[in-house]
Amino acid sequence: MGDTDALNIPKSSLSRIVIVGGGFGGIALAKALKGKEMQVVLLDKNNYHTFQPLLYQVSTGGLEPDSIAYPLRKVLQGYPDVYFRLAEVREVIPGSKLIRTDIGDLGYDYLVIGTGSETNFFGNNEIEKNSMGMKSIPQSLNLRSLILENFEQALLTDNLRERDALMNFVIVGGGPTGVELAGALAEIKKGILPKDYPDLDTRKAQINLIQSGNRILAEMSEQASKKAEDFLENLGVEVWKDCRVTGYDGKTVRTKTDLVFEAATMVWAAGVKAVSIQGLNAKELLAPGNRMKVNEFNQVLDHEAIFAIGDAACMFSEDAPQGHPMVAQPAIQQGRHLGENLVRLLKKKPMKPFVYKDKGSMATVGRNKAVVDLKHYRFQGIFAWFVWMFVHLFFLIGFRDRMVVFVNWVYNYIRFDREARLIIRPYKRDYSQFKDCKDSKSES
Amino acid sequence: MGDTDALNIPKSSLSRIVIVGGGFGGIALAKALKGKEMQVVLLDKNNYHTFQPLLYQVSTGGLEPDSIAYPLRKVLQGYPDVYFRLAEVREVIPGSKLIRTDIGDLGYDYLVIGTGSETNFFGNNEIEKNSMGMKSIPQSLNLRSLILENFEQALLTDNLRERDALMNFVIVGGGPTGVELAGALAEIKKGILPKDYPDLDTRKAQINLIQSGNRILAEMSEQASKKAEDFLENLGVEVWKDCRVTGYDGKTVRTKTDLVFEAATMVWAAGVKAVSIQGLNAKELLAPGNRMKVNEFNQVLDHEAIFAIGDAACMFSEDAPQGHPMVAQPAIQQGRHLGENLVRLLKKKPMKPFVYKDKGSMATVGRNKAVVDLKHYRFQGIFAWFVWMFVHLFFLIGFRDRMVVFVNWVYNYIRFDREARLIIRPYKRDYSQFKDCKDSKSES
């Protein structure tokens, strides 16, 4: 090893901060460290930041994938002494202050874990294998392809029960992701399917939203839950509450009760968990959902030089006894705050504890329909929908992304349309198991 | 078989026209047949139309893939008695008026082949295996990923010769595709690489354009060729003329002369050929490049009920002794004209011969740089570039696609940027063969 290491990052007299993950937290932190006399290394397995709150619009043809992705190198343009590497972290060896990645080893002075979360199947391998997740752009594009392929397939059969199963969409999980996806599918059913498939009775397409608890949007106010449910039902979504899905073999969705669905598509939006990292996954370090226990400075338990932020971190506090919600705001605020703390740390000043500012939460159901909970106000309907759009445009990174998303939204709104209903890379689902559906025609 | 066939298309007393391929020709034909008392079936292996002239901008991060794709079902919305099926044609059996597809068999009264063209490797399997094509959206996205992955890989080596090879782009074929791609890469080298990769000497990135003949844009005027070459050389592209590439093992590009390139990327834009279809590929039916010989009504030789249009067809005429150029205009004009002829045919009126209206040709090299040949005028430079943009926006299908492309172009122009430099699906090239590059440092 000469004057650089395996990742070809020059050795420097400055402290090296390695940030793993270019999500909301990692970017906020990198921005806060600009020009602060540190060597900053950002690692991500993708060369772009993903704006996860809009993934469901990619899946439903409302937005192009590139519009909600932003090149990470562009975020770092013009920074002194900052390095990006496209790398996947394999292991952290805290004793040697070293991380192992798929492209080599890298030493650090301070390490920040901002690896976010992935779908939580709660150990159910059958569901993991057969259902669709929606946590990354490729996954969202796969779901988009599958939705469209299902209708193409439905056209080819005369067996009405098979056809119904192909047009049956089961979404598990009544959080914002599930609610927004269900609403978007319902709008497609109403506005696009009859025009695109005049030779198919698309009124029989079903959108089922299944929630294990007794209300959807359980993290929001009861008022928001109630209104969102009304919105969904008006759109024709079937909302099933107090219903726990236990299995899915690719054809039949089984639940704890007698309720059973025959469906070619099950989307699993019932939970997320932090991505666990070898070397930092000892049981005593982790809170439920694999999140790393951190103190009020985002320092990982017993690891002075390692920090975790966002979904990866679980900071117990009075206002968040279970840790902060696994959404963008805590990640952004923690990233920004940690940036200030790292500057203090290197100046040997005491760090300041993190205090979360709850800016509220929101979800959209569809055209003119959203629910917003702020600290002192709650509102639903068209104004909430405008607020939802404005906030999402604001938090999108980059002027081009904002413009393109805006143009698409205006177009979609005016024309009741979603033109990105494109199967760019086919998902190639195996439909053979639907062939043995008993024909309801012959039954009746 | 009941009242529908294997593809679930109802039997009708109307004549059934089956169009294979939703390219420029197929769409123009489908539009011309709207409401003409025929049953029209459009088949395509994709559910979208691809605007091929802008594929190179997807490859170079200037445009999003969905912006140059248009859903075929949307083209057909509101048509009476028209059917789209997502299907790949396997074989045509003219004797039974039947086509076999991957989803079943379909009878026809009249069949129109508009299957377009694919990359022509002229039988060189080594080149086919190791080089990149750019004839479809997935191929263009693969090339985009590879270009970006090459730079990420180049960052990781200290071996200067390996690094140069990773940053060496060889484009074979000096037609519009090769010229436009080379120009775009040169602009990326100049405007984006130094900012994105401050820790890499990106001045050493090379763009080589190789042409077997003695001028690039050989189908255009000598004036256009000369000017395009000047433009490219000013941008830093190395143009090699009278140079025939004979092989590429993934690392070394070999030519008929002593000239050799070590390059991780070779794009093959040196020729296209029509997609050949089992049952219509008898030697006597085909002109060079696999195009089906057709008469002045686009009727395939010896097959009264089968027509071919666009790239799939070769119509010998006085103004086109080698057939028409394999570009959008002949396809559009033939599709439209065949629509009128089919109406005449069904009314038992005589068909009219096709006459090609040459609207000229054009190519762009980059920012403010294009060449245009019209019948009576030739011009180059910034006005030509505006004309090029206007014409491409005009021929793009759909208001949303136009708006989004326009927004991207304005952004790219003002900011000297291309934000879709995203590796959404990694290409995962095997870089191991570059590891044994002799290090030029140790040589010197």
CSV table of C-alpha atoms in Angstrom, one decimal, chain A residues 3-4 6-10 45-48 62-71 73-74 76-79 82-86 103 137-139 141-142 144-145 148-149 151-158 163 191-192 195-199 397-401 403-404 407-408 411-412 415 417-426, chain B residues 3-10 46-48 62-71 73-74 76-79 82-86 103 137-139 141-142 144-145 148-149 151-158 163 191-192 195-199 397-401 403-404 407-408 411-412 415 417-426:
chain,number,residue,atom,x,y,z
A,3,ASP,CA,0.0,6.7,-0.6
A,4,THR,CA,-3.5,5.4,-1.3
A,6,ALA,CA,-7.3,-0.3,-1.8
A,7,LEU,CA,-10.1,2.1,-2.9
A,8,ASN,CA,-7.5,4.5,-4.2
A,9,ILE,CA,-8.3,7.2,-1.7
A,10,PRO,CA,-5.3,9.3,-0.8
A,45,LYS,CA,-24.1,0.4,-3.7
A,46,ASN,CA,-25.9,2.7,-6.2
A,47,ASN,CA,-24.5,5.7,-7.9
A,48,TYR,CA,-27.7,7.6,-7.2
A,62,GLY,CA,-47.0,8.0,-13.3
A,63,LEU,CA,-43.3,8.9,-13.2
A,64,GLU,CA,-40.1,7.9,-14.9
A,65,PRO,CA,-37.6,6.1,-12.8
A,66,ASP,CA,-34.8,8.6,-13.5
A,67,SER,CA,-37.0,11.5,-12.2
A,68,ILE,CA,-36.8,10.3,-8.6
A,69,ALA,CA,-33.1,9.3,-8.7
A,70,TYR,CA,-30.3,11.8,-8.4
A,71,PRO,CA,-26.6,11.1,-9.2
A,73,ARG,CA,-21.5,12.4,-7.6
A,74,LYS,CA,-23.4,15.5,-8.5
A,76,LEU,CA,-20.7,16.1,-4.1
A,77,GLN,CA,-19.5,18.3,-7.0
A,78,GLY,CA,-17.2,21.1,-6.0
A,79,TYR,CA,-16.4,19.7,-2.5
A,82,VAL,CA,-14.5,14.3,-0.8
A,83,TYR,CA,-14.6,10.9,-2.5
A,84,PHE,CA,-17.5,8.8,-3.7
A,85,ARG,CA,-17.1,5.0,-4.3
A,86,LEU,CA,-19.7,2.7,-5.7
A,103,ILE,CA,-14.1,-3.4,-3.9
A,137,ILE,CA,-36.1,1.6,-8.3
A,138,PRO,CA,-35.4,-1.8,-9.9
A,139,GLN,CA,-38.1,-3.4,-7.6
A,141,LEU,CA,-39.9,-1.2,-12.2
A,142,ASN,CA,-40.4,-4.9,-11.7
A,144,ARG,CA,-44.7,-1.9,-13.0
A,145,SER,CA,-43.8,-4.6,-15.5
A,148,LEU,CA,-48.9,-4.5,-17.0
A,149,GLU,CA,-48.1,-8.1,-17.9
A,151,PHE,CA,-53.4,-7.5,-17.9
A,152,GLU,CA,-51.8,-8.6,-21.1
A,153,GLN,CA,-52.1,-12.2,-19.8
A,154,ALA,CA,-55.7,-11.7,-18.6
A,155,LEU,CA,-56.6,-10.9,-22.2
A,156,LEU,CA,-55.5,-14.3,-23.3
A,157,THR,CA,-57.8,-16.5,-21.2
A,158,ASP,CA,-61.5,-17.3,-21.4
A,163,ARG,CA,-58.8,-13.8,-15.4
A,191,GLY,CA,-59.1,6.1,-15.9
A,192,ILE,CA,-56.8,4.0,-18.0
A,195,LYS,CA,-59.5,2.8,-22.6
A,196,ASP,CA,-56.4,0.5,-22.9
A,197,TYR,CA,-58.2,-2.8,-22.7
A,198,PRO,CA,-61.6,-2.3,-24.4
A,199,ASP,CA,-61.8,-6.0,-25.0
A,397,ILE,CA,-33.2,16.7,-5.1
A,398,GLY,CA,-32.2,18.7,-8.1
A,399,PHE,CA,-33.9,21.2,-10.3
A,400,ARG,CA,-34.3,18.8,-13.3
A,401,ASP,CA,-36.0,16.1,-11.2
A,403,MET,CA,-39.2,20.0,-13.3
A,404,VAL,CA,-39.8,16.6,-14.9
A,407,VAL,CA,-44.5,18.3,-15.9
A,408,ASN,CA,-45.6,14.7,-15.4
A,411,TYR,CA,-49.9,16.1,-17.5
A,412,ASN,CA,-51.3,13.3,-15.5
A,415,ARG,CA,-55.3,14.1,-18.9
A,417,ASP,CA,-53.3,9.6,-17.7
A,418,ARG,CA,-50.1,7.9,-16.8
A,419,GLU,CA,-48.0,7.4,-19.9
A,420,ALA,CA,-45.1,5.6,-18.4
A,421,ARG,CA,-47.0,2.3,-18.5
A,422,LEU,CA,-44.1,0.7,-20.2
A,423,ILE,CA,-42.7,-2.8,-19.8
A,424,ILE,CA,-39.1,-1.8,-20.4
A,425,ARG,CA,-37.6,-5.0,-18.8
A,426,PRO,CA,-40.2,-7.7,-18.6
B,3,ASP,CA,-66.0,-17.4,-31.4
B,4,THR,CA,-62.4,-16.3,-30.6
B,5,ASP,CA,-59.0,-17.7,-31.5
B,6,ALA,CA,-55.9,-18.5,-29.4
B,7,LEU,CA,-55.1,-14.8,-28.9
B,8,ASN,CA,-58.7,-14.3,-27.8
B,9,ILE,CA,-59.5,-12.0,-30.7
B,10,PRO,CA,-63.1,-12.3,-31.8
B,46,ASN,CA,-42.9,-4.6,-26.5
B,47,ASN,CA,-45.9,-2.7,-25.2
B,48,TYR,CA,-44.4,0.5,-26.4
B,62,GLY,CA,-29.3,13.1,-21.4
B,63,LEU,CA,-32.8,11.6,-21.5
B,64,GLU,CA,-34.8,9.2,-19.4
B,65,PRO,CA,-35.8,6.0,-21.1
B,66,ASP,CA,-39.5,6.4,-20.7
B,67,SER,CA,-39.4,9.8,-22.5
B,68,ILE,CA,-38.7,8.2,-25.8
B,69,ALA,CA,-41.1,5.3,-25.4
B,70,TYR,CA,-44.8,5.5,-26.0
B,71,PRO,CA,-47.4,3.0,-24.9
B,73,ARG,CA,-52.2,0.7,-26.4
B,74,LYS,CA,-52.5,4.5,-26.1
B,76,LEU,CA,-54.9,2.7,-30.4
B,77,GLN,CA,-57.2,4.2,-27.8
B,78,GLY,CA,-60.7,4.9,-29.1
B,79,TYR,CA,-60.3,2.8,-32.3
B,82,VAL,CA,-58.6,-2.8,-33.0
B,83,TYR,CA,-56.6,-5.3,-30.9
B,84,PHE,CA,-53.1,-5.1,-29.5
B,85,ARG,CA,-51.3,-8.2,-28.3
B,86,LEU,CA,-47.9,-8.3,-26.7
B,103,ILE,CA,-48.7,-16.7,-27.2
B,137,ILE,CA,-34.1,0.8,-24.8
B,138,PRO,CA,-32.7,-2.0,-22.7
B,139,GLN,CA,-29.6,-2.1,-24.8
B,141,LEU,CA,-29.6,1.4,-20.7
B,142,ASN,CA,-27.0,-1.3,-20.6
B,144,ARG,CA,-25.4,3.8,-20.1
B,145,SER,CA,-24.6,1.5,-17.1
B,148,LEU,CA,-20.6,4.8,-15.9
B,149,GLU,CA,-19.3,1.6,-14.4
B,151,PHE,CA,-15.3,5.3,-14.8
B,152,GLU,CA,-16.0,3.9,-11.3
B,153,GLN,CA,-13.7,1.0,-12.2
B,154,ALA,CA,-11.0,3.3,-13.5
B,155,LEU,CA,-10.9,5.0,-10.2
B,156,LEU,CA,-9.8,1.8,-8.5
B,157,THR,CA,-6.6,1.1,-10.4
B,158,ASP,CA,-3.2,2.7,-10.3
B,163,ARG,CA,-7.1,2.9,-16.5
B,191,GLY,CA,-18.5,19.1,-19.2
B,192,ILE,CA,-19.2,16.4,-16.7
B,195,LYS,CA,-16.6,17.6,-12.0
B,196,ASP,CA,-17.8,14.1,-11.3
B,197,TYR,CA,-14.4,12.5,-11.0
B,198,PRO,CA,-12.0,15.2,-9.6
B,199,ASP,CA,-9.7,12.3,-8.4
B,397,ILE,CA,-45.1,10.6,-30.2
B,398,GLY,CA,-47.2,12.1,-27.4
B,399,PHE,CA,-47.5,15.4,-25.7
B,400,ARG,CA,-45.9,14.2,-22.4
B,401,ASP,CA,-42.9,12.7,-24.1
B,403,MET,CA,-42.7,18.1,-22.9
B,404,VAL,CA,-40.3,15.9,-20.8
B,407,VAL,CA,-37.5,20.2,-20.3
B,408,ASN,CA,-34.5,17.9,-20.3
B,411,TYR,CA,-31.9,21.9,-18.6
B,412,ASN,CA,-29.0,20.1,-20.3
B,415,ARG,CA,-26.5,23.7,-17.2
B,417,ASP,CA,-25.3,18.7,-17.6
B,418,ARG,CA,-26.9,15.3,-18.1
B,419,GLU,CA,-28.5,14.2,-14.9
B,420,ALA,CA,-29.7,10.8,-15.9
B,421,ARG,CA,-26.2,9.4,-15.4
B,422,LEU,CA,-27.7,6.6,-13.3
B,423,ILE,CA,-26.8,3.0,-13.1
B,424,ILE,CA,-30.3,1.7,-12.5
B,425,ARG,CA,-29.6,-1.9,-13.5
B,426,PRO,CA,-25.8,-2.6,-13.4
